CSV table of N, CA and C in Angstrom, one decimal:
chain,number,residue,atom,x,y,z
A,1,MET,N,28.4,30.5,19.1
A,1,MET,CA,28.2,31.5,20.2
A,1,MET,C,27.8,32.9,19.5
A,2,ASP,N,28.4,33.2,18.4
A,2,ASP,CA,28.1,34.5,17.7
A,2,ASP,C,26.7,34.5,17.2
A,3,LYS,N,26.2,33.4,16.8
A,3,LYS,CA,24.8,33.3,16.3
A,3,LYS,C,23.9,33.5,17.4
A,4,LEU,N,24.2,33.0,18.6
A,4,LEU,CA,23.3,33.2,19.8
A,4,LEU,C,23.2,34.7,20.1
A,5,LYS,N,24.3,35.4,20.0
A,5,LYS,CA,24.3,36.8,20.3
A,5,LYS,C,23.5,37.6,19.3
A,6,ALA,N,23.5,37.1,18.1
A,6,ALA,CA,22.7,37.8,17.0
A,6,ALA,C,21.2,37.5,17.1
A,7,TYR,N,20.9,36.2,17.4
A,7,TYR,CA,19.5,35.8,17.4
A,7,TYR,C,18.8,36.0,18.7
A,8,LEU,N,19.5,36.1,19.8
A,8,LEU,CA,18.8,36.2,21.1
A,8,LEU,C,18.0,37.5,21.2
A,9,PRO,N,18.6,38.7,20.8
A,9,PRO,CA,17.8,39.9,20.9
A,9,PRO,C,16.6,39.9,19.9
A,10,GLN,N,16.8,39.3,18.7
A,10,GLN,CA,15.7,39.2,17.8
A,10,GLN,C,14.6,38.3,18.3
A,11,GLY,N,15.0,37.2,18.9
A,11,GLY,CA,14.0,36.2,19.4
A,11,GLY,C,13.2,36.8,20.6
A,12,LEU,N,13.9,37.6,21.5
A,12,LEU,CA,13.3,38.2,22.6
A,12,LEU,C,12.3,39.3,22.1
A,13,LEU,N,12.7,40.1,21.1
A,13,LEU,CA,11.8,41.1,20.6
A,13,LEU,C,10.6,40.5,20.0
A,14,ALA,N,10.8,39.4,19.1
A,14,ALA,CA,9.7,38.8,18.5
A,14,ALA,C,8.7,38.1,19.5
A,15,THR,N,9.3,37.5,20.5
A,15,THR,CA,8.5,36.9,21.6
A,15,THR,C,7.7,38.0,22.3
A,16,SER,N,8.3,39.1,22.6
A,16,SER,CA,7.7,40.2,23.4
A,16,SER,C,6.5,40.7,22.6
A,17,ILE,N,6.7,41.0,21.3
A,17,ILE,CA,5.7,41.6,20.4
A,17,ILE,C,4.5,40.6,20.3
A,18,ALA,N,4.9,39.3,20.1
A,18,ALA,CA,3.8,38.3,19.9
A,18,ALA,C,3.0,38.2,21.2
A,19,THR,N,3.6,38.2,22.3
A,19,THR,CA,2.9,38.1,23.6
A,19,THR,C,2.0,39.3,23.8
A,20,PHE,N,2.6,40.5,23.5
A,20,PHE,CA,1.9,41.7,23.7
A,20,PHE,C,0.6,41.8,22.8
A,21,THR,N,0.8,41.4,21.5
A,21,THR,CA,-0.4,41.5,20.6
A,21,THR,C,-1.4,40.4,20.9
A,22,ALA,N,-0.9,39.2,21.3
A,22,ALA,CA,-1.8,38.1,21.6
A,22,ALA,C,-2.7,38.5,22.8
A,23,ARG,N,-2.2,39.2,23.8
A,23,ARG,CA,-2.9,39.6,25.0
A,23,ARG,C,-3.9,40.7,24.7
A,24,LEU,N,-3.5,41.6,23.8
A,24,LEU,CA,-4.3,42.8,23.6
A,24,LEU,C,-5.1,42.8,22.3
A,25,GLY,N,-4.9,41.8,21.4
A,25,GLY,CA,-5.6,41.6,20.2
A,25,GLY,C,-5.3,42.8,19.3
A,26,ILE,N,-6.3,43.3,18.6
A,26,ILE,CA,-6.2,44.4,17.7
A,26,ILE,C,-5.6,45.7,18.3
A,27,LEU,N,-5.9,45.9,19.6
A,27,LEU,CA,-5.3,47.1,20.3
A,27,LEU,C,-3.8,47.0,20.3
A,28,GLY,N,-3.2,45.8,20.5
A,28,GLY,CA,-1.8,45.6,20.5
A,28,GLY,C,-1.1,46.1,19.2
A,29,TRP,N,-1.7,45.7,18.1
A,29,TRP,CA,-1.2,46.2,16.8
A,29,TRP,C,-1.3,47.7,16.6
A,30,VAL,N,-2.5,48.2,17.1
A,30,VAL,CA,-2.7,49.6,16.9
A,30,VAL,C,-1.7,50.4,17.8
A,31,LEU,N,-1.4,49.9,19.0
A,31,LEU,CA,-0.4,50.6,19.9
A,31,LEU,C,1.0,50.5,19.3
A,32,ILE,N,1.3,49.4,18.6
A,32,ILE,CA,2.6,49.3,17.9
A,32,ILE,C,2.6,50.4,16.8
A,33,ALA,N,1.5,50.5,16.0
A,33,ALA,CA,1.5,51.4,14.9
A,33,ALA,C,1.6,52.9,15.5
A,34,LEU,N,1.0,53.1,16.6
A,34,LEU,CA,1.1,54.5,17.2
A,34,LEU,C,2.5,54.7,17.6
A,35,LEU,N,3.2,53.8,18.2
A,35,LEU,CA,4.6,54.0,18.6
A,35,LEU,C,5.5,54.3,17.4
A,36,VAL,N,5.3,53.5,16.3
A,36,VAL,CA,6.0,53.7,15.1
A,36,VAL,C,5.8,55.1,14.5
A,37,CYS,N,4.5,55.5,14.5
A,37,CYS,CA,4.1,56.8,14.0
A,37,CYS,C,4.7,58.0,14.9
A,38,MET,N,4.8,57.8,16.2
A,38,MET,CA,5.3,58.8,17.1
A,38,MET,C,6.8,58.9,16.8
A,39,ILE,N,7.5,57.8,16.6
A,39,ILE,CA,9.0,57.9,16.3
A,39,ILE,C,9.2,58.6,14.9
A,40,ILE,N,8.4,58.2,13.9
A,40,ILE,CA,8.6,58.8,12.6
A,40,ILE,C,8.3,60.3,12.7
A,41,ASP,N,7.2,60.6,13.4
A,41,ASP,CA,6.9,62.1,13.5
A,41,ASP,C,8.0,62.8,14.2
A,42,PHE,N,8.6,62.3,15.2
A,42,PHE,CA,9.7,63.0,15.9
A,42,PHE,C,10.9,63.2,15.0
A,43,LEU,N,11.3,62.1,14.3
A,43,LEU,CA,12.4,62.2,13.4
A,43,LEU,C,12.1,63.1,12.2
A,44,SER,N,10.9,63.0,11.7
A,44,SER,CA,10.6,63.9,10.5
A,44,SER,C,10.5,65.4,11.0
A,45,GLY,N,10.1,65.6,12.2
A,45,GLY,CA,10.1,67.0,12.7
A,45,GLY,C,11.5,67.5,12.9
A,46,MET,N,12.4,66.7,13.3
A,46,MET,CA,13.8,67.1,13.4
A,46,MET,C,14.4,67.4,12.1
A,47,ALA,N,14.1,66.5,11.1
A,47,ALA,CA,14.6,66.7,9.7
A,47,ALA,C,14.0,68.0,9.1
A,48,ALA,N,12.8,68.2,9.3
A,48,ALA,CA,12.1,69.4,8.8
A,48,ALA,C,12.8,70.7,9.4
A,49,SER,N,13.0,70.6,10.7
A,49,SER,CA,13.7,71.8,11.4
A,49,SER,C,15.1,72.0,10.8
A,50,ALA,N,15.8,70.9,10.6
A,50,ALA,CA,17.2,71.0,10.0
A,50,ALA,C,17.1,71.6,8.6
A,51,LYS,N,16.1,71.2,7.8
A,51,LYS,CA,16.0,71.8,6.5
A,51,LYS,C,15.7,73.3,6.5
A,52,GLU,N,14.8,73.6,7.5
A,52,GLU,CA,14.4,75.1,7.6
A,52,GLU,C,15.6,75.9,8.1
A,53,SER,N,16.5,75.3,8.9
A,53,SER,CA,17.6,76.0,9.4
A,53,SER,C,18.6,76.3,8.2
A,54,LEU,N,18.6,75.4,7.2
A,54,LEU,CA,19.5,75.6,6.1
A,54,LEU,C,18.9,76.7,5.2
A,55,ASP,N,17.6,76.7,5.1
A,55,ASP,CA,16.9,77.8,4.3
A,55,ASP,C,17.0,79.1,4.9
A,56,HIS,N,17.0,79.2,6.2
A,56,HIS,CA,17.0,80.5,7.0
A,56,HIS,C,18.1,80.4,8.0
A,57,PRO,N,19.4,80.5,7.6
A,57,PRO,CA,20.5,80.4,8.5
A,57,PRO,C,20.6,81.5,9.6
A,58,ASP,N,20.1,82.6,9.3
A,58,ASP,CA,20.3,83.7,10.2
A,58,ASP,C,19.1,84.0,11.1
A,59,ASP,N,18.0,83.2,10.9
A,59,ASP,CA,16.8,83.4,11.7
A,59,ASP,C,16.7,82.3,12.8
A,60,LYS,N,16.7,82.8,14.0
A,60,LYS,CA,16.6,81.9,15.2
A,60,LYS,C,15.3,81.2,15.3
A,61,ASN,N,14.2,81.7,14.6
A,61,ASN,CA,12.9,81.1,14.7
A,61,ASN,C,12.9,79.7,14.0
A,62,TYR,N,13.8,79.5,13.1
A,62,TYR,CA,13.9,78.2,12.4
A,62,TYR,C,15.0,77.4,12.9
A,63,GLY,N,14.9,76.1,12.7
A,63,GLY,CA,15.9,75.1,13.1
A,63,GLY,C,15.5,74.4,14.3
A,64,TRP,N,16.3,73.4,14.6
A,64,TRP,CA,16.0,72.5,15.7
A,64,TRP,C,16.5,73.1,17.0
A,65,SER,N,15.7,73.0,18.0
A,65,SER,CA,16.1,73.5,19.3
A,65,SER,C,15.7,72.4,20.4
A,66,SER,N,16.5,72.3,21.4
A,66,SER,CA,16.2,71.3,22.4
A,66,SER,C,14.9,71.6,23.1
A,67,LYS,N,14.5,72.9,23.2
A,67,LYS,CA,13.3,73.3,23.8
A,67,LYS,C,12.1,72.7,23.0
A,68,LYS,N,12.1,72.8,21.7
A,68,LYS,CA,11.1,72.3,20.9
A,68,LYS,C,11.1,70.8,20.9
A,69,GLY,N,12.3,70.2,21.0
A,69,GLY,CA,12.4,68.7,21.0
A,69,GLY,C,11.8,68.2,22.3
A,70,LYS,N,12.1,68.8,23.4
A,70,LYS,CA,11.6,68.4,24.7
A,70,LYS,C,10.0,68.6,24.8
A,71,ALA,N,9.5,69.6,24.2
A,71,ALA,CA,8.1,69.8,24.1
A,71,ALA,C,7.4,68.7,23.3
A,72,GLY,N,8.1,68.3,22.2
A,72,GLY,CA,7.5,67.2,21.4
A,72,GLY,C,7.5,65.9,22.1
A,73,ILE,N,8.6,65.6,22.9
A,73,ILE,CA,8.7,64.4,23.7
A,73,ILE,C,7.6,64.4,24.8
A,74,LEU,N,7.5,65.5,25.4
A,74,LEU,CA,6.4,65.6,26.5
A,74,LEU,C,5.0,65.5,25.9
A,75,LYS,N,4.8,66.0,24.7
A,75,LYS,CA,3.5,65.8,24.1
A,75,LYS,C,3.2,64.4,23.8
A,76,LYS,N,4.2,63.7,23.3
A,76,LYS,CA,4.1,62.2,23.1
A,76,LYS,C,3.9,61.4,24.4
A,77,PHE,N,4.6,61.8,25.4
A,77,PHE,CA,4.4,61.2,26.7
A,77,PHE,C,2.9,61.4,27.2
A,78,GLY,N,2.4,62.6,26.9
A,78,GLY,CA,1.0,62.9,27.2
A,78,GLY,C,0.1,62.0,26.4
A,79,TYR,N,0.4,61.7,25.2
A,79,TYR,CA,-0.4,60.7,24.4
A,79,TYR,C,-0.4,59.4,25.1
A,80,VAL,N,0.7,58.9,25.6
A,80,VAL,CA,0.8,57.6,26.3
A,80,VAL,C,-0.1,57.6,27.5
A,81,LEU,N,-0.1,58.7,28.3
A,81,LEU,CA,-0.9,58.8,29.5
A,81,LEU,C,-2.4,58.7,29.1
A,82,VAL,N,-2.8,59.4,28.1
A,82,VAL,CA,-4.2,59.4,27.7
A,82,VAL,C,-4.6,58.1,27.2
A,83,VAL,N,-3.8,57.4,26.4
A,83,VAL,CA,-4.1,56.1,25.9
A,83,VAL,C,-4.2,55.1,27.1
A,84,ALA,N,-3.3,55.2,28.1
A,84,ALA,CA,-3.3,54.4,29.3
A,84,ALA,C,-4.6,54.6,30.1
A,85,ALA,N,-5.0,55.9,30.2
A,85,ALA,CA,-6.3,56.2,30.9
A,85,ALA,C,-7.5,55.5,30.2
A,86,ALA,N,-7.5,55.6,28.8
A,86,ALA,CA,-8.5,55.0,28.0
A,86,ALA,C,-8.6,53.5,28.2
A,87,ILE,N,-7.4,52.9,28.2
A,87,ILE,CA,-7.3,51.4,28.4
A,87,ILE,C,-7.8,51.0,29.8
A,88,ILE,N,-7.4,51.8,30.8
A,88,ILE,CA,-7.9,51.6,32.2
A,88,ILE,C,-9.5,51.7,32.2
A,89,LEU,N,-10.0,52.7,31.6
A,89,LEU,CA,-11.4,52.9,31.5
A,89,LEU,C,-12.1,51.6,30.8
A,90,ASP,N,-11.5,51.2,29.7
A,90,ASP,CA,-12.0,50.0,29.1
A,90,ASP,C,-12.0,48.8,30.1
A,91,PHE,N,-10.9,48.6,30.8
A,91,PHE,CA,-10.8,47.5,31.7
A,91,PHE,C,-11.9,47.6,32.8
A,92,ILE,N,-12.1,48.8,33.4
A,92,ILE,CA,-13.1,49.0,34.4
A,92,ILE,C,-14.5,48.7,33.9
A,93,ILE,N,-14.8,49.2,32.7
A,93,ILE,CA,-16.1,48.9,32.1
A,93,ILE,C,-16.3,47.4,31.8
A,94,TYR,N,-15.3,46.8,31.3
A,94,TYR,CA,-15.4,45.4,30.9
A,94,TYR,C,-15.6,44.5,32.2
A,95,LYS,N,-14.8,44.8,33.2
A,95,LYS,CA,-14.9,44.0,34.4
A,95,LYS,C,-16.2,44.3,35.1
A,96,THR,N,-16.6,45.5,35.2
A,96,THR,CA,-17.9,45.9,35.8
A,96,THR,C,-19.1,45.2,35.1
A,97,ALA,N,-19.0,45.2,33.8
A,97,ALA,CA,-20.1,44.6,33.0
A,97,ALA,C,-20.2,43.1,33.3
A,98,GLY,N,-19.0,42.5,33.5
A,98,GLY,CA,-19.0,41.1,33.8
A,98,GLY,C,-19.7,40.8,35.1
A,99,TYR,N,-19.4,41.6,36.1
A,99,TYR,CA,-20.1,41.4,37.4
A,99,TYR,C,-21.6,41.7,37.4
A,100,LEU,N,-22.0,42.5,36.5
A,100,LEU,CA,-23.4,42.8,36.3
A,100,LEU,C,-24.1,41.9,35.3
A,101,ASN,N,-23.4,40.9,34.9
A,101,ASN,CA,-23.9,39.9,33.9
A,101,ASN,C,-24.4,40.6,32.6
A,102,PHE,N,-23.6,41.6,32.2
A,102,PHE,CA,-23.9,42.3,30.9
A,102,PHE,C,-22.8,41.9,30.0
A,103,ASP,N,-23.2,41.4,28.8
A,103,ASP,CA,-22.3,40.9,27.8
A,103,ASP,C,-21.7,42.0,27.0
A,104,MET,N,-20.4,42.2,27.1
A,104,MET,CA,-19.7,43.3,26.4
A,104,MET,C,-19.1,42.7,25.1
A,105,PRO,N,-19.4,43.3,23.9
A,105,PRO,CA,-18.9,42.7,22.7
A,105,PRO,C,-17.4,42.9,22.5
A,106,THR,N,-16.8,43.8,23.2
A,106,THR,CA,-15.4,44.1,23.1
A,106,THR,C,-14.8,44.6,24.4
A,107,SER,N,-13.5,44.4,24.6
A,107,SER,CA,-12.9,44.9,25.9
A,107,SER,C,-12.1,46.1,25.6
A,108,THR,N,-11.9,46.5,24.4
A,108,THR,CA,-11.0,47.6,24.1
A,108,THR,C,-11.7,48.7,23.1
A,109,PHE,N,-12.7,49.4,23.6
A,109,PHE,CA,-13.3,50.4,22.8
A,109,PHE,C,-12.6,51.7,22.9
A,110,PHE,N,-12.5,52.3,24.1
A,110,PHE,CA,-12.0,53.6,24.2
A,110,PHE,C,-10.5,53.7,23.9
A,111,GLY,N,-9.7,52.7,24.4
A,111,GLY,CA,-8.3,52.6,24.1
A,111,GLY,C,-8.1,52.6,22.6
A,112,LEU,N,-8.9,51.8,21.9
A,112,LEU,CA,-8.7,51.7,20.4
A,112,LEU,C,-9.1,53.0,19.7
A,113,VAL,N,-10.2,53.7,20.1
A,113,VAL,CA,-10.6,54.9,19.5
A,113,VAL,C,-9.5,56.0,19.7
A,114,VAL,N,-9.1,56.1,21.0
A,114,VAL,CA,-8.1,57.2,21.3
A,114,VAL,C,-6.8,56.9,20.6
A,115,SER,N,-6.4,55.7,20.5
A,115,SER,CA,-5.1,55.3,19.8
A,115,SER,C,-5.2,55.7,18.3
A,116,VAL,N,-6.3,55.3,17.7
A,116,VAL,CA,-6.5,55.6,16.3
A,116,VAL,C,-6.5,57.2,16.1
A,117,LEU,N,-7.2,57.9,16.9
A,117,LEU,CA,-7.1,59.4,16.8
A,117,LEU,C,-5.7,59.9,16.9
A,118,PHE,N,-4.9,59.4,17.8
A,118,PHE,CA,-3.5,59.8,17.9
A,118,PHE,C,-2.7,59.4,16.7
A,119,ILE,N,-3.0,58.2,16.1
A,119,ILE,CA,-2.3,57.8,14.9
A,119,ILE,C,-2.6,58.8,13.8
A,120,LEU,N,-3.9,59.2,13.6
A,120,LEU,CA,-4.2,60.1,12.6
A,120,LEU,C,-3.6,61.4,12.8
A,121,ASN,N,-3.5,61.9,14.0
A,121,ASN,CA,-2.8,63.1,14.4
A,121,ASN,C,-1.3,63.1,14.0
A,122,GLU,N,-0.7,61.9,14.3
A,122,GLU,CA,0.7,61.8,14.0
A,122,GLU,C,0.9,61.7,12.5
A,123,LEU,N,0.0,61.0,11.7
A,123,LEU,CA,0.1,61.0,10.3
A,123,LEU,C,0.0,62.4,9.7
A,124,LEU,N,-0.9,63.2,10.2
A,124,LEU,CA,-1.1,64.5,9.7
A,124,LEU,C,0.2,65.3,10.0
A,125,SER,N,0.8,65.2,11.1
A,125,SER,CA,2.0,65.9,11.4
A,125,SER,C,3.2,65.4,10.6
A,126,ILE,N,3.2,64.1,10.3
A,126,ILE,CA,4.3,63.6,9.4
A,126,ILE,C,4.2,64.2,8.0
A,127,THR,N,3.0,64.3,7.5
A,127,THR,CA,2.8,64.9,6.1
A,127,THR,C,3.2,66.4,6.2
A,128,GLU,N,2.8,67.1,7.2
A,128,GLU,CA,3.2,68.5,7.4
A,128,GLU,C,4.7,68.6,7.4
A,129,ASN,N,5.4,67.7,8.2
A,129,ASN,CA,6.8,67.8,8.2
A,129,ASN,C,7.5,67.5,6.9
A,130,ALA,N,6.9,66.6,6.1
A,130,ALA,CA,7.4,66.3,4.8
A,130,ALA,C,7.3,67.5,3.9
A,131,GLY,N,6.2,68.2,4.0
A,131,GLY,CA,6.0,69.4,3.3
A,131,GLY,C,7.0,70.5,3.6
A,132,ARG,N,7.3,70.6,4.9
A,132,ARG,CA,8.3,71.6,5.4
A,132,ARG,C,9.7,71.2,4.8
A,133,MET,N,9.9,69.9,4.6
A,133,MET,CA,11.2,69.5,4.0
A,133,MET,C,11.2,69.7,2.5
A,134,GLY,N,10.1,70.1,1.9
A,134,GLY,CA,10.1,70.4,0.5
A,134,GLY,C,9.5,69.2,-0.3
A,135,ALA,N,9.1,68.2,0.3
A,135,ALA,CA,8.5,67.0,-0.4
A,135,ALA,C,7.1,67.4,-0.9
A,136,PRO,N,6.8,67.0,-2.1
A,136,PRO,CA,5.4,67.3,-2.6
A,136,PRO,C,4.4,66.3,-2.0
A,137,VAL,N,3.6,66.9,-1.1
A,137,VAL,CA,2.6,66.1,-0.4
A,137,VAL,C,1.3,66.3,-1.1
A,138,PRO,N,0.7,65.2,-1.6
A,138,PRO,CA,-0.6,65.3,-2.3
A,138,PRO,C,-1.7,65.9,-1.4
A,139,ASN,N,-2.4,66.9,-1.9
A,139,ASN,CA,-3.4,67.6,-1.1
A,139,ASN,C,-4.5,66.6,-0.6
A,140,PHE,N,-4.8,65.6,-1.5
A,140,PHE,CA,-5.9,64.7,-1.1
A,140,PHE,C,-5.5,63.9,0.1
A,141,LEU,N,-4.1,63.6,0.2
A,141,LEU,CA,-3.7,62.8,1.4
A,141,LEU,C,-3.9,63.6,2.7
A,142,LYS,N,-3.5,64.9,2.7
A,142,LYS,CA,-3.6,65.7,3.8
A,142,LYS,C,-5.1,65.8,4.2
A,143,LYS,N,-6.0,66.1,3.2
A,143,LYS,CA,-7.4,66.2,3.4
A,143,LYS,C,-8.0,64.9,3.9
A,144,THR,N,-7.6,63.8,3.4
A,144,THR,CA,-8.2,62.5,3.8
A,144,THR,C,-7.8,62.2,5.3
A,145,ILE,N,-6.6,62.5,5.6
A,145,ILE,CA,-6.2,62.2,7.0
A,145,ILE,C,-7.0,63.2,7.9
A,146,ALA,N,-7.1,64.5,7.5
A,146,ALA,CA,-7.8,65.4,8.4
A,146,ALA,C,-9.3,65.1,8.5
A,147,VAL,N,-9.9,64.6,7.4
A,147,VAL,CA,-11.3,64.2,7.5
A,147,VAL,C,-11.5,63.0,8.4
A,148,LEU,N,-10.6,62.0,8.3
A,148,LEU,CA,-10.7,60.8,9.1
A,148,LEU,C,-10.5,61.2,10.6
A,149,LYS,N,-9.6,62.1,10.8
A,149,LYS,CA,-9.4,62.6,12.2
A,149,LYS,C,-10.6,63.3,12.8
A,150,ASN,N,-11.2,64.1,12.0
A,150,ASN,CA,-12.5,64.8,12.4
A,150,ASN,C,-13.6,63.8,12.6
A,151,LYS,N,-13.7,62.8,11.8
A,151,LYS,CA,-14.7,61.7,12.0
A,151,LYS,C,-14.5,61.0,13.3
A,152,VAL,N,-13.3,60.7,13.6
A,152,VAL,CA,-13.0,60.0,14.9
A,152,VAL,C,-13.3,60.9,16.1
A,153,GLU,N,-12.9,62.2,16.0
A,153,GLU,CA,-13.1,63.1,17.1
A,153,GLU,C,-14.6,63.4,17.3
A,154,GLU,N,-15.3,63.7,16.2
A,154,GLU,CA,-16.7,64.1,16.4
A,154,GLU,C,-17.8,63.0,16.2
A,155,GLY,N,-17.4,61.9,15.7
A,155,GLY,CA,-18.4,60.9,15.4
A,155,GLY,C,-19.2,61.2,14.2
A,156,ASP,N,-20.1,60.3,13.8
A,156,ASP,CA,-20.9,60.6,12.6
A,156,ASP,C,-22.1,61.4,13.0
A,157,LYS,N,-22.2,62.6,12.5
A,157,LYS,CA,-23.3,63.6,12.9
A,157,LYS,C,-24.6,63.1,12.3
A,158,ASP,N,-24.6,62.2,11.3
A,158,ASP,CA,-25.9,61.8,10.6
A,158,ASP,C,-26.7,60.9,11.5
A,159,ASP,N,-26.1,60.3,12.5
A,159,ASP,CA,-26.9,59.3,13.4
A,159,ASP,C,-27.9,60.0,14.3
């Protein structure tokens, strides 16, 4: 009976993730990566704020505050809303194309692009938080993430 208690949540989680990613394809994995990045960013932001409060104990501008935490959570909720809107747009375009006998090569374009953009944004924030904690962040890493983010946002200008 103890094994059942241990394995049941793991089995349910594995089944849920497998179903989710099987239905959404690459978008499923990208959404899981976005969720992981959002959690890491939030936790690294809290850790960076804690480190800054140690460095500046008398300055109220540094340190973790519930107001900043709530703002971060609301921002991430906004990410979820924008990704959901992009996925809905993908669904509408895909279904409409089917009724018009137009062959769509993919069903998840906008959802994928928006999710990747947000992942890059989260990665940039994670590296900034690591720097605030005093970790040596290689400059090429920050620049590479920023360049990729700009490429996704603006598209290739050479076309």
